[in-house]
mmCIF file of C-alpha atoms in Angstrom:
data_model
loop_
_atom_site.group_PDB
_atom_site.id
_atom_site.type_symbol
_atom_site.label_atom_id
_atom_site.label_comp_id
_atom_site.label_asym_id
_atom_site.label_seq_id
_atom_site.Cartn_x
_atom_site.Cartn_y
_atom_site.Cartn_z
ATOM 1 C CA GLY A 8 13.970 1.505 -15.350
ATOM 2 C CA ALA A 9 14.292 -0.738 -12.337
ATOM 3 C CA GLY A 10 11.122 0.260 -10.540
ATOM 4 C CA VAL A 11 7.410 0.643 -11.181
ATOM 5 C CA SER A 12 6.832 3.652 -13.397
ATOM 6 C CA GLN A 13 3.643 5.694 -13.337
ATOM 7 C CA SER A 14 2.518 8.602 -15.448
ATOM 8 C CA PRO A 15 1.555 11.326 -15.233
ATOM 9 C CA SER A 16 2.893 12.179 -11.788
ATOM 10 C CA ASN A 17 0.241 14.864 -11.401
ATOM 11 C CA LYS A 18 -3.065 15.384 -13.152
ATOM 12 C CA VAL A 19 -5.489 18.242 -12.669
ATOM 13 C CA THR A 20 -8.763 18.081 -14.519
ATOM 14 C CA GLU A 21 -12.265 19.423 -14.418
ATOM 15 C CA LYS A 22 -15.176 17.516 -12.980
ATOM 16 C CA GLY A 23 -16.865 15.417 -15.631
ATOM 17 C CA LYS A 24 -13.763 14.810 -17.732
ATOM 18 C CA ASP A 25 -12.273 11.380 -18.336
ATOM 19 C CA VAL A 26 -8.719 10.589 -17.209
ATOM 20 C CA GLU A 27 -6.252 7.808 -17.990
ATOM 21 C CA LEU A 28 -3.474 6.815 -15.655
ATOM 22 C CA ARG A 29 -0.609 4.611 -16.767
ATOM 23 C CA CYS A 30 1.510 2.034 -14.976
ATOM 24 C CA ASP A 31 4.574 0.211 -16.244
ATOM 25 C CA PRO A 32 5.470 -2.599 -13.816
ATOM 26 C CA ILE A 33 8.873 -3.974 -12.953
ATOM 27 C CA SER A 34 10.130 -6.123 -15.800
ATOM 28 C CA GLY A 35 9.219 -9.771 -15.262
ATOM 29 C CA HIS A 36 6.578 -9.104 -12.643
ATOM 30 C CA THR A 37 3.388 -10.936 -13.529
ATOM 31 C CA ALA A 38 1.098 -9.414 -10.922
ATOM 32 C CA LEU A 39 -0.061 -5.790 -11.057
ATOM 33 C CA TYR A 40 -2.233 -3.914 -8.591
ATOM 34 C CA TRP A 41 -3.936 -0.537 -8.444
ATOM 35 C CA TYR A 42 -4.611 1.195 -5.115
ATOM 36 C CA ARG A 43 -5.995 4.580 -4.169
ATOM 37 C CA GLN A 44 -4.854 6.703 -1.244
ATOM 38 C CA SER A 45 -7.052 9.579 -0.202
ATOM 39 C CA LEU A 46 -5.845 12.296 2.148
ATOM 40 C CA GLY A 47 -5.448 10.892 5.638
ATOM 41 C CA GLN A 48 -6.680 7.468 4.556
ATOM 42 C CA GLY A 49 -5.051 4.111 4.125
ATOM 43 C CA LEU A 50 -4.461 2.534 0.781
ATOM 44 C CA GLU A 51 -7.634 1.197 -0.811
ATOM 45 C CA PHE A 52 -7.391 -1.769 -3.179
ATOM 46 C CA LEU A 53 -8.947 -1.185 -6.599
ATOM 47 C CA ILE A 54 -8.028 -3.955 -9.043
ATOM 48 C CA TYR A 55 -5.544 -6.787 -9.519
ATOM 49 C CA PHE A 56 -4.138 -8.452 -12.642
ATOM 50 C CA GLN A 57 -2.271 -11.752 -12.668
ATOM 51 C CA GLY A 58 -0.909 -12.998 -15.970
ATOM 52 C CA ASN A 59 -3.674 -13.846 -18.407
ATOM 53 C CA SER A 60 -6.275 -14.509 -15.718
ATOM 54 C CA ALA A 61 -9.432 -12.444 -15.425
ATOM 55 C CA PRO A 62 -8.716 -9.415 -13.248
ATOM 56 C CA ASP A 63 -10.067 -9.078 -9.721
ATOM 57 C CA LYS A 64 -12.171 -5.929 -9.980
ATOM 58 C CA SER A 65 -13.747 -6.230 -6.542
ATOM 59 C CA GLY A 66 -12.281 -2.957 -5.275
ATOM 60 C CA LEU A 67 -13.450 -0.658 -8.068
ATOM 61 C CA PRO A 68 -15.757 1.904 -6.390
ATOM 62 C CA SER A 69 -18.123 2.418 -9.321
ATOM 63 C CA ASP A 70 -18.649 1.564 -12.977
ATOM 64 C CA ARG A 71 -16.915 4.827 -13.876
ATOM 65 C CA PHE A 72 -13.652 3.068 -13.064
ATOM 66 C CA SER A 73 -12.071 0.537 -15.397
ATOM 67 C CA ALA A 74 -8.617 -0.827 -16.043
ATOM 68 C CA GLU A 75 -6.871 -2.928 -18.580
ATOM 69 C CA ARG A 76 -3.497 -4.527 -18.944
ATOM 70 C CA THR A 77 -2.161 -5.018 -22.431
ATOM 71 C CA GLY A 78 0.286 -7.771 -23.268
ATOM 72 C CA GLY A 79 0.682 -8.679 -19.636
ATOM 73 C CA SER A 80 2.731 -5.549 -18.986
ATOM 74 C CA VAL A 81 1.568 -1.938 -19.066
ATOM 75 C CA SER A 82 -1.748 -1.116 -17.414
ATOM 76 C CA THR A 83 -4.059 1.864 -17.722
ATOM 77 C CA LEU A 84 -6.661 2.899 -15.171
ATOM 78 C CA THR A 85 -9.487 4.951 -16.660
ATOM 79 C CA ILE A 86 -11.898 7.097 -14.694
ATOM 80 C CA GLN A 87 -14.872 8.380 -16.652
ATOM 81 C CA ARG A 88 -16.925 11.438 -15.762
ATOM 82 C CA THR A 89 -14.646 12.310 -12.876
ATOM 83 C CA GLN A 90 -16.088 13.537 -9.596
ATOM 84 C CA GLN A 91 -14.426 15.567 -6.858
ATOM 85 C CA GLU A 92 -14.377 12.534 -4.573
ATOM 86 C CA ASP A 93 -12.076 10.840 -7.088
ATOM 87 C CA SER A 94 -9.287 13.202 -6.016
ATOM 88 C CA ALA A 95 -6.568 11.014 -4.518
ATOM 89 C CA VAL A 96 -3.162 9.527 -5.178
ATOM 90 C CA TYR A 97 -3.457 6.481 -7.415
ATOM 91 C CA LEU A 98 -0.716 3.966 -6.746
ATOM 92 C CA CYS A 99 0.320 1.042 -8.874
ATOM 93 C CA ALA A 100 2.279 -1.918 -7.518
ATOM 94 C CA SER A 101 3.732 -5.048 -9.027
ATOM 95 C CA SER A 102 5.025 -8.323 -7.656
ATOM 96 C CA PRO A 103 6.912 -11.262 -9.163
ATOM 97 C CA GLY A 104 3.899 -13.546 -8.754
ATOM 98 C CA SER A 105 0.627 -13.842 -6.949
ATOM 99 C CA GLY A 106 1.637 -15.937 -3.949
ATOM 100 C CA ILE A 107 0.993 -14.641 -0.474
ATOM 101 C CA ASP A 108 4.710 -14.266 0.081
ATOM 102 C CA GLN A 109 5.216 -12.039 -2.947
ATOM 103 C CA PRO A 110 5.994 -8.504 -1.804
ATOM 104 C CA GLN A 111 4.410 -5.672 -3.729
ATOM 105 C CA HIS A 112 6.578 -2.806 -4.892
ATOM 106 C CA PHE A 113 4.970 0.550 -5.501
ATOM 107 C CA GLY A 114 5.432 3.262 -8.075
ATOM 108 C CA ASP A 115 5.524 6.944 -7.137
ATOM 109 C CA GLY A 116 1.838 7.346 -7.887
ATOM 110 C CA THR A 117 -0.325 9.790 -9.823
ATOM 111 C CA ARG A 118 -1.768 12.647 -7.797
ATOM 112 C CA LEU A 119 -5.203 13.324 -9.291
ATOM 113 C CA SER A 120 -7.021 16.540 -8.506
ATOM 114 C CA ILE A 121 -10.566 17.130 -9.711
ATOM 115 C CA LEU A 122 -11.622 20.769 -9.789
ATOM 116 C CA GLN B 1 -14.592 -2.811 12.786
ATOM 117 C CA LYS B 2 -11.680 -1.964 10.513
ATOM 118 C CA GLU B 3 -9.876 -4.954 9.063
ATOM 119 C CA VAL B 4 -6.415 -3.622 9.906
ATOM 120 C CA GLU B 5 -6.026 -1.173 12.762
ATOM 121 C CA GLN B 6 -3.123 1.038 13.693
ATOM 122 C CA ASN B 7 -2.766 3.914 16.094
ATOM 123 C CA SER B 8 -2.453 7.016 13.932
ATOM 124 C CA GLY B 9 0.023 8.679 16.275
ATOM 125 C CA PRO B 10 2.118 10.648 16.119
ATOM 126 C CA LEU B 11 4.448 8.416 18.058
ATOM 127 C CA SER B 12 7.336 10.507 19.274
ATOM 128 C CA VAL B 13 10.589 8.861 20.357
ATOM 129 C CA PRO B 14 14.012 10.375 21.060
ATOM 130 C CA GLU B 15 16.940 9.605 18.806
ATOM 131 C CA GLY B 16 18.580 6.324 19.768
ATOM 132 C CA ALA B 17 15.495 4.894 21.450
ATOM 133 C CA ILE B 18 13.388 1.929 20.380
ATOM 134 C CA ALA B 19 10.219 2.726 18.466
ATOM 135 C CA SER B 20 7.410 0.193 18.788
ATOM 136 C CA LEU B 21 4.651 0.221 16.193
ATOM 137 C CA ASN B 22 1.605 -1.981 16.561
ATOM 138 C CA CYS B 23 -1.043 -3.395 14.271
ATOM 139 C CA THR B 24 -4.053 -5.632 14.806
ATOM 140 C CA TYR B 25 -6.082 -7.395 12.153
ATOM 141 C CA SER B 26 -9.513 -8.953 12.150
ATOM 142 C CA ASP B 27 -9.335 -11.759 9.580
ATOM 143 C CA ARG B 28 -8.057 -14.925 11.218
ATOM 144 C CA VAL B 29 -7.127 -16.488 7.883
ATOM 145 C CA SER B 30 -4.571 -13.754 7.181
ATOM 146 C CA GLN B 31 -1.349 -15.372 6.104
ATOM 147 C CA SER B 32 1.254 -12.751 5.332
ATOM 148 C CA PHE B 33 2.084 -9.417 6.838
ATOM 149 C CA PHE B 34 4.093 -6.479 5.590
ATOM 150 C CA TRP B 35 5.408 -3.217 6.956
ATOM 151 C CA TYR B 36 5.818 -0.303 4.577
ATOM 152 C CA ARG B 37 7.444 3.046 5.271
ATOM 153 C CA GLN B 38 5.978 6.095 3.570
ATOM 154 C CA TYR B 39 7.660 9.484 3.625
ATOM 155 C CA SER B 40 5.410 12.475 3.097
ATOM 156 C CA GLY B 41 4.514 12.816 -0.576
ATOM 157 C CA LYS B 42 6.271 9.584 -1.490
ATOM 158 C CA SER B 43 5.132 6.071 -2.289
ATOM 159 C CA PRO B 44 5.179 3.211 0.233
ATOM 160 C CA GLU B 45 8.483 1.368 0.517
ATOM 161 C CA LEU B 46 8.571 -2.233 1.725
ATOM 162 C CA ILE B 47 10.779 -2.674 4.793
ATOM 163 C CA MET B 48 9.719 -5.982 6.356
ATOM 164 C CA SER B 49 7.624 -9.042 5.684
ATOM 165 C CA ILE B 50 6.684 -11.812 8.101
ATOM 166 C CA TYR B 51 4.709 -15.004 7.638
ATOM 167 C CA SER B 52 5.284 -17.142 10.746
ATOM 168 C CA ASN B 53 4.700 -16.572 14.426
ATOM 169 C CA GLY B 54 7.668 -15.121 16.248
ATOM 170 C CA ASP B 55 10.298 -12.538 15.487
ATOM 171 C CA LYS B 56 12.091 -11.658 12.277
ATOM 172 C CA GLU B 57 15.063 -9.338 12.392
ATOM 173 C CA ASP B 58 16.617 -7.290 9.593
ATOM 174 C CA GLY B 59 19.208 -4.765 10.681
ATOM 175 C CA ARG B 60 17.608 -2.273 13.058
ATOM 176 C CA PHE B 61 14.130 -3.601 12.287
ATOM 177 C CA THR B 62 12.337 -6.485 13.994
ATOM 178 C CA ALA B 63 8.877 -7.666 13.019
ATOM 179 C CA GLN B 64 6.869 -9.678 15.521
ATOM 180 C CA LEU B 65 3.831 -11.785 14.686
ATOM 181 C CA ASN B 66 1.309 -13.402 17.002
ATOM 182 C CA LYS B 67 -1.459 -15.022 14.970
ATOM 183 C CA ALA B 68 -3.362 -16.194 18.056
ATOM 184 C CA SER B 69 -3.707 -12.590 19.201
ATOM 185 C CA GLN B 70 -4.003 -11.281 15.616
ATOM 186 C CA TYR B 71 -1.241 -8.847 16.297
ATOM 187 C CA VAL B 72 1.844 -7.768 14.375
ATOM 188 C CA SER B 73 4.395 -5.210 15.452
ATOM 189 C CA LEU B 74 7.500 -3.475 14.182
ATOM 190 C CA LEU B 75 10.378 -2.488 16.430
ATOM 191 C CA ILE B 76 12.947 0.020 15.252
ATOM 192 C CA ARG B 77 16.113 0.016 17.334
ATOM 193 C CA ASP B 78 18.458 3.001 17.601
ATOM 194 C CA SER B 79 15.850 5.256 16.009
ATOM 195 C CA GLN B 80 17.204 7.959 13.713
ATOM 196 C CA PRO B 81 15.604 11.201 12.525
ATOM 197 C CA SER B 82 15.538 9.649 9.043
ATOM 198 C CA ASP B 83 13.134 7.037 10.399
ATOM 199 C CA SER B 84 10.516 9.766 10.786
ATOM 200 C CA ALA B 85 7.745 8.688 8.439
ATOM 201 C CA THR B 86 4.366 6.984 8.369
ATOM 202 C CA TYR B 87 4.511 3.223 8.817
ATOM 203 C CA LEU B 88 1.818 1.199 7.114
ATOM 204 C CA CYS B 89 0.828 -2.276 8.184
ATOM 205 C CA ALA B 90 -0.502 -4.457 5.356
ATOM 206 C CA VAL B 91 -2.138 -7.851 5.567
ATOM 207 C CA ASN B 92 -2.708 -10.461 2.893
ATOM 208 C CA THR B 93 -5.693 -12.642 3.626
ATOM 209 C CA GLY B 94 -4.873 -15.000 0.821
ATOM 210 C CA THR B 95 -7.690 -13.726 -1.364
ATOM 211 C CA ALA B 96 -6.249 -12.832 -4.739
ATOM 212 C CA SER B 97 -3.121 -11.562 -3.048
ATOM 213 C CA LYS B 98 -4.532 -8.091 -2.525
ATOM 214 C CA LEU B 99 -3.269 -6.273 0.520
ATOM 215 C CA THR B 100 -5.439 -4.624 3.120
ATOM 216 C CA PHE B 101 -3.695 -1.633 4.674
ATOM 217 C CA GLY B 102 -4.041 0.113 7.964
ATOM 218 C CA THR B 103 -4.164 3.899 7.967
ATOM 219 C CA GLY B 104 -0.611 4.083 9.245
ATOM 220 C CA THR B 105 1.222 5.311 12.308
ATOM 221 C CA ARG B 106 3.208 8.512 12.035
ATOM 222 C CA LEU B 107 6.578 8.232 13.754
ATOM 223 C CA GLN B 108 8.583 11.266 14.811
ATOM 224 C CA VAL B 109 12.154 10.762 15.965
ATOM 225 C CA THR B 110 13.319 13.789 17.891
ATOM 226 C CA LEU B 111 16.869 15.016 18.358
#
């Protein structure tokens, strides 16, 4: 596909369960970002990958959150022991590079609901 | 103080009018600025980017940047009902290329 692909589009799970969210960036894009958008809130940066460099994890809200990017392409965001406050739309974006003039293009997001 | 501030709106303008959306940011070292449009239930869509002081025009959209005043705006000329959406201002401070977003301004274009 031409755009950023995320799966699943919706995920409902019980509090305490672990969840994995997947992102497939635009082909050729070296930079990949995860953001979170809670109801009525702006987008909140979570983590950033650029090529083979160590990821910038400065936005992860707790140690229950982790992410990896395999082979410089697909990324998974894992939330362990989910809490109700984790309910949000998780958005993935990619850009051709990491320069300040590199626009980020977003996927359709995963809407996560914790019961 | 929020890093990127926008009026949440809603901003209501009649069809055919100019919509003016404003954004202020706190980090003086911010280097690049983006406007995204987000329809309800959809992901943000990039519509404009601006890096230098002044105006940048693309079709009906004009972005304006004033780094001295730490202010960026988006003008939409000849507003259409299809422009009704939330407009997000995003700022790149040059730190790891991550964007800091405002909470968005909801625009309503009325018939």
